[in-house]
Amino acid sequence: MTDRVPADDPYHELREAIVGGQLHPNERLTETSLAERLGAGRTAVRAALVRLDQEGLITLERNRGARVRHISDAEALEIEEVRAALEGMLARRAASRIGASDLRSLHDVLGRMRDRVEQGDSIGYSELNATFHQRIWAAAGHPTASRIVGSLKSQAIRFQYQTALRPGRAQRSLTEHEAIFAALKAHDADAAETAMRNHLAEVLDTLRWAIESQHKTARWLPG
Amino acid sequence: MTDRVPADDPYHELREAIVGGQLHPNERLTETSLAERLGAGRTAVRAALVRLDQEGLITLERNRGARVRHISDAEALEIEEVRAALEGMLARRAASRIGASDLRSLHDVLGRMRDRVEQGDSIGYSELNATFHQRIWAAAGHPTASRIVGSLKSQAIRFQYQTALRPGRAQRSLTEHEAIFAALKAHDADAAETAMRNHLAEVLDTLRWAIESQHKTARWLPG
DNA sequence: CTTGGCTAGATTGTCGACATTATTGACGAT
DNA sequence: ATCGTCAATAATGTCGACAATCTAGCCAAG
């Protein structure tokens, strides 16, 4: 299998490396070494770095080079808040536009999520969770909001699995998703937005809890 | 007021030129001529173009150069929807955090808005309107959301004054802003979000109306 | 008169070299 | 021993030149 990368241009490769966790927060990125590793020229790497900076995945300081951006806990919470607002709107839109085939596909994902909960597979559940939300964005037919939400998601990727640590969270999360699905199936815009906002408010609370409990166990670890 | 330019680097200058309307939608941007006009090197111009592309203000096609991005009517409506969702959240946050001095400043802006309505000065009103909203973003203390909303605003700049064309709109807009202010002053988060969402729903409707009536008068003008 | 291919010009993409700026480590003063 | 200063080194910022690519206009064939 030839590692299917969206493209071999430095931008996408770097993006994958950051989002995929190969490059760690605060890690220094020197243009020449990146150019070497990616088999590209320094010019192309520079262009990629500018894009990633604008996208919020790295920070670019004049004459001081690039680092993988470290998203603070506070910032992660902010991102989650924005997601809540936008996904609430997307759910509302999706409720009135979603078609039968998208509903079936959502129902299928939901079923697989239920399996994962029963098997206690948190990682698998988190990934299906992401899929579930993405299907809703697609059904909403709102490129502008989807783009923004997608960008935010990759910034906060480091926190993706944190919420799964809380005991019993997966079970309740599943219930919340079922409520969202029901509202979408009924094409009830108000209910869909409410259900989505409720769900993401819970996620936000859980994230606060996860960050809090992390601070208790490891108070001054770098990271 | 001496048109305060953030810096003389090509990125900010180009940004100002696009947002300020000196460069028109779909206008071709050639690197050499830009470099000449800005007194900068082609390298710096290229970097600026990459940033502006990522920001959505221009489109950059490989080997085909850059153009000022044309925001379609549909896209403008999408942007306004996202703004509504985000500003609703920001108003909610602002309600619980806004201090006395920010409230005074908001009240002051509101007063000047009232003056403009009485004088029938639509342009002046629109600008104060923008100021009013920006003060709320600042009071919300939410950099992530503020950045996104600010970026969206500059993309949709072309539509800024469109809503002012509707007869009687300014008067009702003023009333809506007064409701927002009252909720903020009372530190009522729910009311603030509701008032802001109501307001932006009205703006969205008015924008739909403006676009509609424009299509009636000039059906196939390029643009 | 229209359509298709082709050439000339213009524009972008890439590379290498050099100037400018930060960082690191050694050295000497206190 | 600690701190401040300064040179050596490494990295970034900028420029110019050349290659690759697109665009516009011309010319011939149908």
Coordinates of C-alpha atoms (C1' of nucleotides) in Angstrom, one line a residue:
Chain A
M1 CA 0.0 0.0 0.0
T2 CA 1.6 3.2 -1.2
D3 CA 0.7 5.5 1.7
R4 CA -2.1 7.4 0.0
V5 CA -1.3 11.1 0.6
P6 CA -3.7 13.7 -0.7
A7 CA -0.8 15.2 -2.7
D8 CA 3.0 15.2 -2.5
D9 CA 3.3 18.9 -2.2
P10 CA 5.0 20.1 0.9
Y11 CA 1.9 21.8 2.3
H12 CA -0.2 18.7 2.5
E13 CA 2.7 16.5 3.7
L14 CA 3.6 18.9 6.5
R15 CA -0.1 19.2 7.4
E16 CA -0.5 15.5 7.7
A17 CA 2.7 15.3 9.7
I18 CA 1.4 17.9 12.2
V19 CA -2.2 16.7 12.4
G20 CA -1.0 13.1 12.5
G21 CA 1.2 13.8 15.5
Q22 CA 4.6 13.1 13.8
L23 CA 5.7 16.6 14.6
H24 CA 5.1 17.7 18.2
P25 CA 3.9 21.0 19.6
N26 CA 6.6 23.6 20.0
E27 CA 9.0 21.6 17.8
R28 CA 11.2 23.7 15.8
L29 CA 10.9 23.5 12.0
T30 CA 13.9 24.5 10.0
E31 CA 13.4 25.2 6.4
T32 CA 16.5 23.4 5.1
S33 CA 15.9 20.2 7.1
L34 CA 12.2 20.1 6.0
A35 CA 13.2 20.7 2.4
E36 CA 15.6 17.7 2.7
R37 CA 13.0 15.4 4.4
L38 CA 10.3 16.3 1.9
G39 CA 12.5 16.3 -1.1
A40 CA 11.4 19.8 -2.0
G41 CA 13.1 23.1 -2.5
R42 CA 13.3 25.6 0.3
T43 CA 11.0 27.9 -1.6
A44 CA 8.1 25.4 -1.7
V45 CA 8.7 24.7 2.0
R46 CA 8.5 28.5 2.8
A47 CA 5.2 28.8 0.9
A48 CA 3.8 25.8 2.8
L49 CA 4.9 27.3 6.2
V50 CA 3.1 30.6 5.4
R51 CA -0.1 28.7 4.6
L52 CA 0.2 26.6 7.8
D53 CA 0.8 29.8 9.8
Q54 CA -2.3 31.4 8.4
E55 CA -4.2 28.3 9.2
G56 CA -3.1 28.3 12.8
L57 CA -1.2 25.0 12.7
I58 CA 2.3 26.6 13.2
T59 CA 3.5 29.9 14.4
L60 CA 5.9 31.9 12.2
E61 CA 8.0 34.6 13.8
R62 CA 10.0 36.9 11.7
N63 CA 13.7 35.9 11.6
R64 CA 13.0 33.2 14.2
G65 CA 11.5 30.5 12.1
A66 CA 8.6 28.2 12.5
R67 CA 7.3 26.0 15.3
V68 CA 4.4 23.7 15.6
R69 CA 1.8 25.7 17.3
H70 CA 1.1 24.7 20.8
I71 CA -2.6 24.9 21.5
S72 CA -3.1 25.8 25.1
D73 CA -5.9 24.3 27.2
A74 CA -7.7 27.7 27.2
E75 CA -7.5 27.9 23.5
A76 CA -8.8 24.3 23.1
L77 CA -11.8 25.3 25.1
E78 CA -12.3 28.4 22.9
I79 CA -12.1 26.3 19.8
E80 CA -14.7 23.9 21.2
E81 CA -17.0 26.8 22.0
V82 CA -16.8 28.0 18.4
R83 CA -17.4 24.5 17.2
A84 CA -20.5 24.3 19.3
A85 CA -21.9 27.5 17.8
L86 CA -21.1 26.5 14.3
E87 CA -22.2 22.9 14.5
G88 CA -25.4 23.9 16.1
M89 CA -26.1 26.0 13.0
L90 CA -25.0 23.2 10.7
A91 CA -27.3 20.7 12.4
R92 CA -30.2 23.1 12.0
R93 CA -29.5 23.4 8.3
A94 CA -28.9 19.7 7.9
A95 CA -32.3 19.0 9.5
S96 CA -34.2 20.7 6.7
R97 CA -32.0 19.4 3.8
I98 CA -30.8 15.9 4.7
G99 CA -32.0 13.2 2.3
A100 CA -32.9 9.6 2.8
S101 CA -29.5 8.2 1.7
D102 CA -27.6 10.5 4.1
L103 CA -29.9 9.5 6.9
R104 CA -29.2 5.9 6.2
S105 CA -25.5 6.5 6.2
L106 CA -25.8 8.4 9.5
H107 CA -27.8 5.6 11.0
D108 CA -25.2 3.1 9.9
V109 CA -22.4 5.1 11.6
L110 CA -24.6 5.4 14.7
G111 CA -25.0 1.6 14.8
R112 CA -21.2 1.1 14.6
M113 CA -20.7 3.6 17.4
R114 CA -23.1 1.6 19.5
D115 CA -21.0 -1.5 18.8
R116 CA -17.8 0.3 19.9
V117 CA -19.4 1.4 23.2
E118 CA -20.4 -2.1 23.9
Q119 CA -16.9 -3.3 23.3
G120 CA -15.4 -0.6 25.3
D121 CA -13.4 0.6 22.3
S122 CA -12.9 4.3 23.1
I123 CA -10.5 5.0 20.2
G124 CA -12.8 3.4 17.6
Y125 CA -15.7 5.3 19.1
S126 CA -13.9 8.6 18.9
E127 CA -13.1 8.1 15.2
L128 CA -16.7 7.1 14.4
N129 CA -17.8 10.1 16.4
A130 CA -15.7 12.3 14.1
T131 CA -17.2 10.6 11.1
F132 CA -20.8 11.2 12.4
H133 CA -20.2 14.9 12.7
Q134 CA -18.5 15.2 9.3
R135 CA -21.5 13.6 7.7
I136 CA -23.7 16.2 9.2
W137 CA -21.6 19.0 7.9
A138 CA -21.8 17.5 4.5
A139 CA -25.5 17.2 4.7
A140 CA -25.8 20.8 5.7
G141 CA -24.4 21.9 2.4
H142 CA -22.6 24.9 3.9
P143 CA -19.0 25.0 2.6
T144 CA -18.1 28.1 4.4
A145 CA -19.0 26.8 7.9
S146 CA -17.6 23.3 7.1
R147 CA -14.3 24.7 6.1
I148 CA -14.0 26.7 9.3
V149 CA -15.1 23.8 11.5
G150 CA -12.6 21.5 9.7
S151 CA -9.8 23.9 10.3
L152 CA -10.6 24.2 13.9
K153 CA -10.8 20.5 14.3
S154 CA -7.3 20.0 13.0
Q155 CA -6.0 22.7 15.4
A156 CA -7.5 20.9 18.4
I157 CA -6.6 17.4 17.2
R158 CA -4.4 16.9 20.3
F159 CA -7.5 17.0 22.5
Q160 CA -9.6 14.6 20.3
Y161 CA -9.3 11.6 22.6
Q162 CA -9.2 13.4 25.9
T163 CA -13.0 13.4 26.5
A164 CA -13.1 9.6 26.1
L165 CA -11.2 9.2 29.4
R166 CA -14.2 10.1 31.6
P167 CA -16.0 7.0 32.9
G168 CA -19.4 6.5 31.4
R169 CA -18.9 9.3 29.0
A170 CA -19.1 7.2 25.9
Q171 CA -22.5 5.8 26.9
R172 CA -24.0 9.2 27.4
S173 CA -22.3 10.6 24.3
L174 CA -24.1 7.8 22.4
T175 CA -27.4 8.8 23.8
E176 CA -26.8 12.4 22.7
H177 CA -26.0 11.4 19.2
E178 CA -29.1 9.4 19.0
A179 CA -31.1 12.5 20.0
I180 CA -29.3 14.4 17.2
F181 CA -30.1 11.7 14.7
A182 CA -33.8 11.6 15.7
A183 CA -34.1 15.3 15.2
L184 CA -32.5 15.1 11.8
K185 CA -34.7 12.2 10.8
A186 CA -37.8 14.2 11.9
H187 CA -36.5 17.2 9.9
D188 CA -37.0 19.3 13.1
A189 CA -34.5 22.2 12.8
D190 CA -35.0 23.5 16.3
A191 CA -34.6 20.1 17.9
A192 CA -31.5 19.4 15.8
E193 CA -29.8 22.6 16.8
T194 CA -30.8 22.1 20.4
A195 CA -29.6 18.5 20.5
M196 CA -26.3 19.4 18.9
R197 CA -25.7 22.3 21.3
N198 CA -26.6 20.1 24.3
H199 CA -24.2 17.5 23.0
L200 CA -21.3 19.9 22.5
A201 CA -22.0 21.6 25.8
E202 CA -21.5 18.2 27.4
V203 CA -18.3 17.7 25.4
L204 CA -17.1 21.1 26.6
D205 CA -17.8 20.1 30.2
T206 CA -16.0 16.8 29.8
L207 CA -13.1 18.6 28.2
R208 CA -12.9 21.0 31.1
W209 CA -13.0 18.0 33.4
A210 CA -10.2 16.2 31.5
I211 CA -8.0 19.2 31.5
E212 CA -8.6 19.7 35.2
S213 CA -7.8 16.1 36.2
Q214 CA -4.7 16.2 34.0
H215 CA -3.5 19.2 35.9
K216 CA -3.9 17.3 39.2
T217 CA -1.9 14.3 38.2
A218 CA 0.9 16.0 36.3
R219 CA 1.2 19.6 37.4
W220 CA 4.3 20.8 35.7
L221 CA 5.1 18.5 32.9
P222 CA 6.1 20.4 29.8
G223 CA 3.4 20.2 27.2
Chain B
M1 CA -8.2 60.6 10.9
T2 CA -5.0 59.6 9.0
D3 CA -5.9 56.2 7.6
R4 CA -3.8 54.2 10.1
V5 CA -2.0 51.6 8.1
P6 CA -0.9 48.7 10.2
A7 CA 2.4 48.3 8.5
D8 CA 4.0 48.8 5.2
D9 CA 4.6 45.2 4.5
P10 CA 3.0 43.9 1.3
Y11 CA 0.5 41.7 3.0
H12 CA -1.2 44.5 5.0
E13 CA -1.0 46.9 2.1
L14 CA -2.6 44.4 -0.3
R15 CA -5.2 43.5 2.3
E16 CA -6.1 47.1 2.8
A17 CA -6.3 47.6 -1.0
I18 CA -8.7 44.7 -1.4
V19 CA -10.9 45.3 1.6
G20 CA -10.9 49.0 0.9
G21 CA -12.1 48.4 -2.6
Q22 CA -9.1 49.7 -4.6
L23 CA -8.8 46.3 -6.2
H24 CA -12.0 44.9 -7.7
P25 CA -13.3 41.4 -7.6
N26 CA -11.9 39.1 -10.3
E27 CA -9.2 41.7 -11.0
R28 CA -6.0 40.0 -12.0
L29 CA -3.0 40.5 -9.8
T30 CA 0.4 40.1 -11.4
E31 CA 3.3 39.7 -9.1
T32 CA 5.7 42.0 -10.9
S33 CA 3.3 44.9 -11.1
L34 CA 2.3 44.5 -7.5
A35 CA 5.9 44.4 -6.5
E36 CA 6.4 47.6 -8.4
R37 CA 3.4 49.4 -7.0
L38 CA 4.2 48.4 -3.4
G39 CA 8.0 49.0 -3.7
A40 CA 8.7 45.4 -2.6
G41 CA 10.3 42.4 -4.1
R42 CA 8.5 39.7 -5.9
T43 CA 9.3 37.3 -3.1
A44 CA 7.5 39.3 -0.5
V45 CA 4.6 39.8 -2.8
R46 CA 4.4 36.0 -3.3
A47 CA 4.3 35.4 0.4
A48 CA 1.6 38.0 0.8
L49 CA -0.5 36.3 -1.9
V50 CA -0.2 32.9 -0.3
R51 CA -1.5 34.4 3.0
L52 CA -4.4 36.2 1.3
D53 CA -5.3 33.1 -0.5
Q54 CA -5.5 31.1 2.7
E55 CA -7.5 33.9 4.2
G56 CA -10.0 33.8 1.3
L57 CA -9.5 37.3 0.0
I58 CA -7.9 36.1 -3.3
T59 CA -7.8 32.9 -5.2
L60 CA -4.5 31.5 -6.3
E61 CA -4.3 29.0 -9.2
R62 CA -1.2 27.2 -10.0
N63 CA 0.7 28.8 -12.9
R64 CA -2.3 31.1 -13.4
G65 CA -1.7 33.7 -10.9
A66 CA -3.9 35.5 -8.4
R67 CA -7.2 37.2 -8.7
V68 CA -9.2 39.1 -6.1
R69 CA -11.8 36.6 -5.0
H70 CA -15.3 37.2 -6.1
I71 CA -17.7 36.5 -3.3
S72 CA -21.0 35.3 -4.8
D73 CA -24.4 36.3 -3.4
A74 CA -24.8 32.8 -2.0
E75 CA -21.5 32.9 -0.3
A76 CA -22.3 36.2 1.2
L77 CA -25.4 34.7 2.7
E78 CA -23.4 31.8 4.1
I79 CA -20.9 34.1 5.6
E80 CA -23.6 36.1 7.3
E81 CA -25.1 32.9 8.7
V82 CA -21.8 31.9 10.2
R83 CA -21.4 35.4 11.6
A84 CA -24.9 35.1 13.2
A85 CA -23.9 31.9 15.0
L86 CA -20.6 33.2 16.2
E87 CA -21.7 36.6 17.2
G88 CA -24.6 35.1 19.1
M89 CA -22.1 33.1 21.1
L90 CA -19.9 36.2 21.5
A91 CA -22.8 38.3 22.8
R92 CA -23.6 35.6 25.3
R93 CA -20.1 35.6 26.6
A94 CA -19.9 39.4 26.6
A95 CA -23.0 39.6 28.7
S96 CA -21.3 37.9 31.6
R97 CA -17.9 39.6 31.3
I98 CA -18.5 43.1 30.1
G99 CA -17.4 45.8 32.5
A100 CA -18.6 49.3 33.3
S101 CA -16.2 51.1 31.0
D102 CA -17.0 48.9 28.0
L103 CA -20.7 49.4 28.7
R104 CA -20.2 53.2 28.7
S105 CA -18.3 53.0 25.4
L106 CA -21.0 50.9 23.8
H107 CA -23.7 53.3 25.0
D108 CA -21.7 56.1 23.5
V109 CA -21.6 54.4 20.1
L110 CA -25.3 53.7 20.4
G111 CA -26.0 57.3 20.9
R112 CA -24.0 58.3 17.8
M113 CA -25.9 55.7 15.8
R114 CA -29.1 57.3 16.9
D115 CA -27.8 60.6 15.6
R116 CA -27.0 59.1 12.3
V117 CA -30.4 57.6 11.9
E118 CA -32.0 60.9 12.6
Q119 CA -29.9 62.6 10.1
G120 CA -30.5 59.9 7.5
D121 CA -26.8 59.2 7.2
S122 CA -26.7 55.5 6.1
I123 CA -23.0 55.3 5.5
G124 CA -22.1 56.8 8.9
Y125 CA -24.6 54.5 10.5
S126 CA -23.1 51.4 8.9
E127 CA -19.7 52.3 10.1
L128 CA -20.8 52.9 13.7
N129 CA -22.7 49.6 13.4
A130 CA -19.5 47.9 12.6
T131 CA -17.8 49.6 15.6
F132 CA -20.7 48.5 17.9
H133 CA -20.2 44.9 16.9
Q134 CA -16.4 45.0 17.3
R135 CA -16.7 46.4 20.8
I136 CA -18.8 43.4 21.7
W137 CA -16.3 41.0 20.3
A138 CA -13.6 42.7 22.3
A139 CA -15.7 42.5 25.5
A140 CA -16.3 38.8 24.9
G141 CA -12.6 38.1 25.4
H142 CA -12.6 35.4 22.8
P143 CA -9.7 35.7 20.5
T144 CA -10.4 32.6 18.5
A145 CA -14.0 33.6 17.6
S146 CA -13.1 37.3 17.1
R147 CA -10.4 36.3 14.6
I148 CA -12.7 34.2 12.5
V149 CA -15.5 36.8 12.6
G150 CA -13.1 39.5 11.6
S151 CA -11.8 37.5 8.7
L152 CA -15.4 36.8 7.5
K153 CA -16.2 40.4 7.7
S154 CA -13.4 41.4 5.4
Q155 CA -14.5 38.8 2.9
A156 CA -18.0 40.1 2.8
I157 CA -17.0 43.7 2.8
R158 CA -18.6 44.3 -0.6
F159 CA -22.0 43.7 1.0
Q160 CA -21.5 45.9 4.0
Y161 CA -23.7 48.8 2.9
Q162 CA -26.3 46.8 0.9
T163 CA -28.6 46.3 3.8
A164 CA -28.8 50.0 4.5
L165 CA -30.7 50.5 1.2
R166 CA -34.0 49.1 2.5
P167 CA -36.4 51.8 3.6
G168 CA -36.9 52.0 7.3
R169 CA -34.2 49.4 7.9
A170 CA -31.9 51.7 9.9
Q171 CA -34.6 52.6 12.4
R172 CA -35.4 49.0 13.1
S173 CA -31.8 48.1 13.2
L174 CA -31.3 50.7 15.9
T175 CA -34.0 49.2 18.0
E176 CA -32.4 45.8 17.7
H177 CA -29.1 47.2 18.8
E178 CA -30.8 48.9 21.8
A179 CA -32.2 45.5 22.8
I180 CA -28.7 44.0 22.6
F181 CA -27.3 46.7 24.7
A182 CA -30.0 46.4 27.3
A183 CA -29.3 42.6 27.6
L184 CA -25.6 43.2 28.0
K185 CA -26.1 45.9 30.6
A186 CA -28.3 43.5 32.5
H187 CA -25.6 40.8 32.2
D188 CA -28.3 38.5 30.9
A189 CA -26.5 35.9 28.7
D190 CA -29.6 34.3 27.3
A191 CA -31.2 37.6 26.4
A192 CA -28.0 38.8 24.8
E193 CA -27.6 35.8 22.6
T194 CA -31.3 35.9 21.6
A195 CA -31.1 39.6 20.8
M196 CA -28.0 39.3 18.8
R197 CA -29.4 36.3 16.8
N198 CA -32.7 38.2 16.2
H199 CA -30.7 41.1 15.0
L200 CA -28.6 39.1 12.6
A201 CA -31.6 37.1 11.4
E202 CA -33.0 40.5 10.4
V203 CA -29.8 41.5 8.7
L204 CA -29.8 38.2 6.8
D205 CA -33.4 38.7 5.6
T206 CA -32.5 42.3 4.6
L207 CA -29.5 41.0 2.7
R208 CA -31.6 38.5 0.9
W209 CA -34.0 41.3 0.0
A210 CA -31.2 43.5 -1.2
I211 CA -29.7 40.8 -3.4
E212 CA -33.2 39.9 -4.8
S213 CA -34.0 43.5 -5.7
Q214 CA -30.6 44.0 -7.3
H215 CA -31.3 41.0 -9.5
K216 CA -34.5 42.6 -10.6
T217 CA -33.0 45.9 -11.6
A218 CA -29.8 44.7 -13.3
R219 CA -30.2 41.1 -14.3
W220 CA -27.1 40.4 -16.3
L221 CA -24.5 42.9 -15.3
P222 CA -21.1 41.3 -14.9
G223 CA -20.3 41.1 -11.3
Chain C
dC1 C1' -16.9 33.7 -41.6
dT2 C1' -15.6 30.4 -38.2
dT3 C1' -12.5 27.1 -36.3
dG4 C1' -8.2 25.0 -35.1
dG5 C1' -3.3 24.9 -34.4
dC6 C1' 0.9 27.5 -33.7
dT7 C1' 4.1 31.0 -32.4
dA8 C1' 5.6 35.0 -29.5
dG9 C1' 5.1 37.3 -25.3
dA10 C1' 4.1 37.5 -20.6
dT11 C1' 3.7 35.4 -16.1
dT12 C1' 4.5 32.2 -12.7
dG13 C1' 7.6 28.4 -10.4
dT14 C1' 12.0 27.1 -8.8
dC15 C1' 16.7 27.4 -7.6
dG16 C1' 21.1 29.2 -5.9
dA17 C1' 23.7 32.9 -3.8
dC18 C1' 24.2 36.5 -0.6
dA19 C1' 22.7 39.8 3.2
dT20 C1' 20.6 40.0 7.6
dT21 C1' 19.3 38.4 11.8
dA22 C1' 19.1 35.2 15.9
dT23 C1' 21.5 31.8 18.8
dT24 C1' 25.1 29.4 21.0
dG25 C1' 29.3 29.1 23.4
dA26 C1' 33.6 30.9 25.1
dC27 C1' 36.0 34.3 27.5
dG28 C1' 37.0 37.8 30.8
dA29 C1' 35.4 41.0 34.6
dT30 C1' 33.4 41.4 39.0
Chain D
dA1 C1' 30.9 31.2 40.6
dT2 C1' 27.9 34.4 38.1
dC3 C1' 27.0 37.7 34.8
dG4 C1' 27.7 40.4 30.7
dT5 C1' 30.1 40.8 26.2
dC6 C1' 31.4 39.3 21.9
dA7 C1' 32.6 36.4 18.1
dA8 C1' 31.3 32.0 15.5
dT9 C1' 27.7 29.6 13.6
dA10 C1' 23.3 28.6 11.9
dA11 C1' 19.0 30.0 10.2
dT12 C1' 16.0 33.1 7.8
dG13 C1' 14.9 37.1 4.4
dT14 C1' 15.7 38.9 -0.1
dC15 C1' 17.1 39.2 -4.7
dG16 C1' 18.2 37.9 -9.5
dA17 C1' 18.2 34.6 -13.2
dC18 C1' 16.3 30.8 -15.6
dA19 C1' 12.9 27.2 -16.7
dA20 C1' 8.1 25.8 -17.1
dT21 C1' 3.7 27.2 -18.1
dC22 C1' -0.1 29.9 -19.7
dT23 C1' -2.3 33.5 -22.8
dA24 C1' -3.2 36.2 -26.8
dG25 C1' -2.9 37.0 -31.4
dC26 C1' -2.0 35.4 -36.1
dC27 C1' -2.6 32.5 -39.9
dA28 C1' -4.3 28.9 -42.6
dA29 C1' -7.8 25.3 -43.5
dG30 C1' -12.5 24.1 -44.0

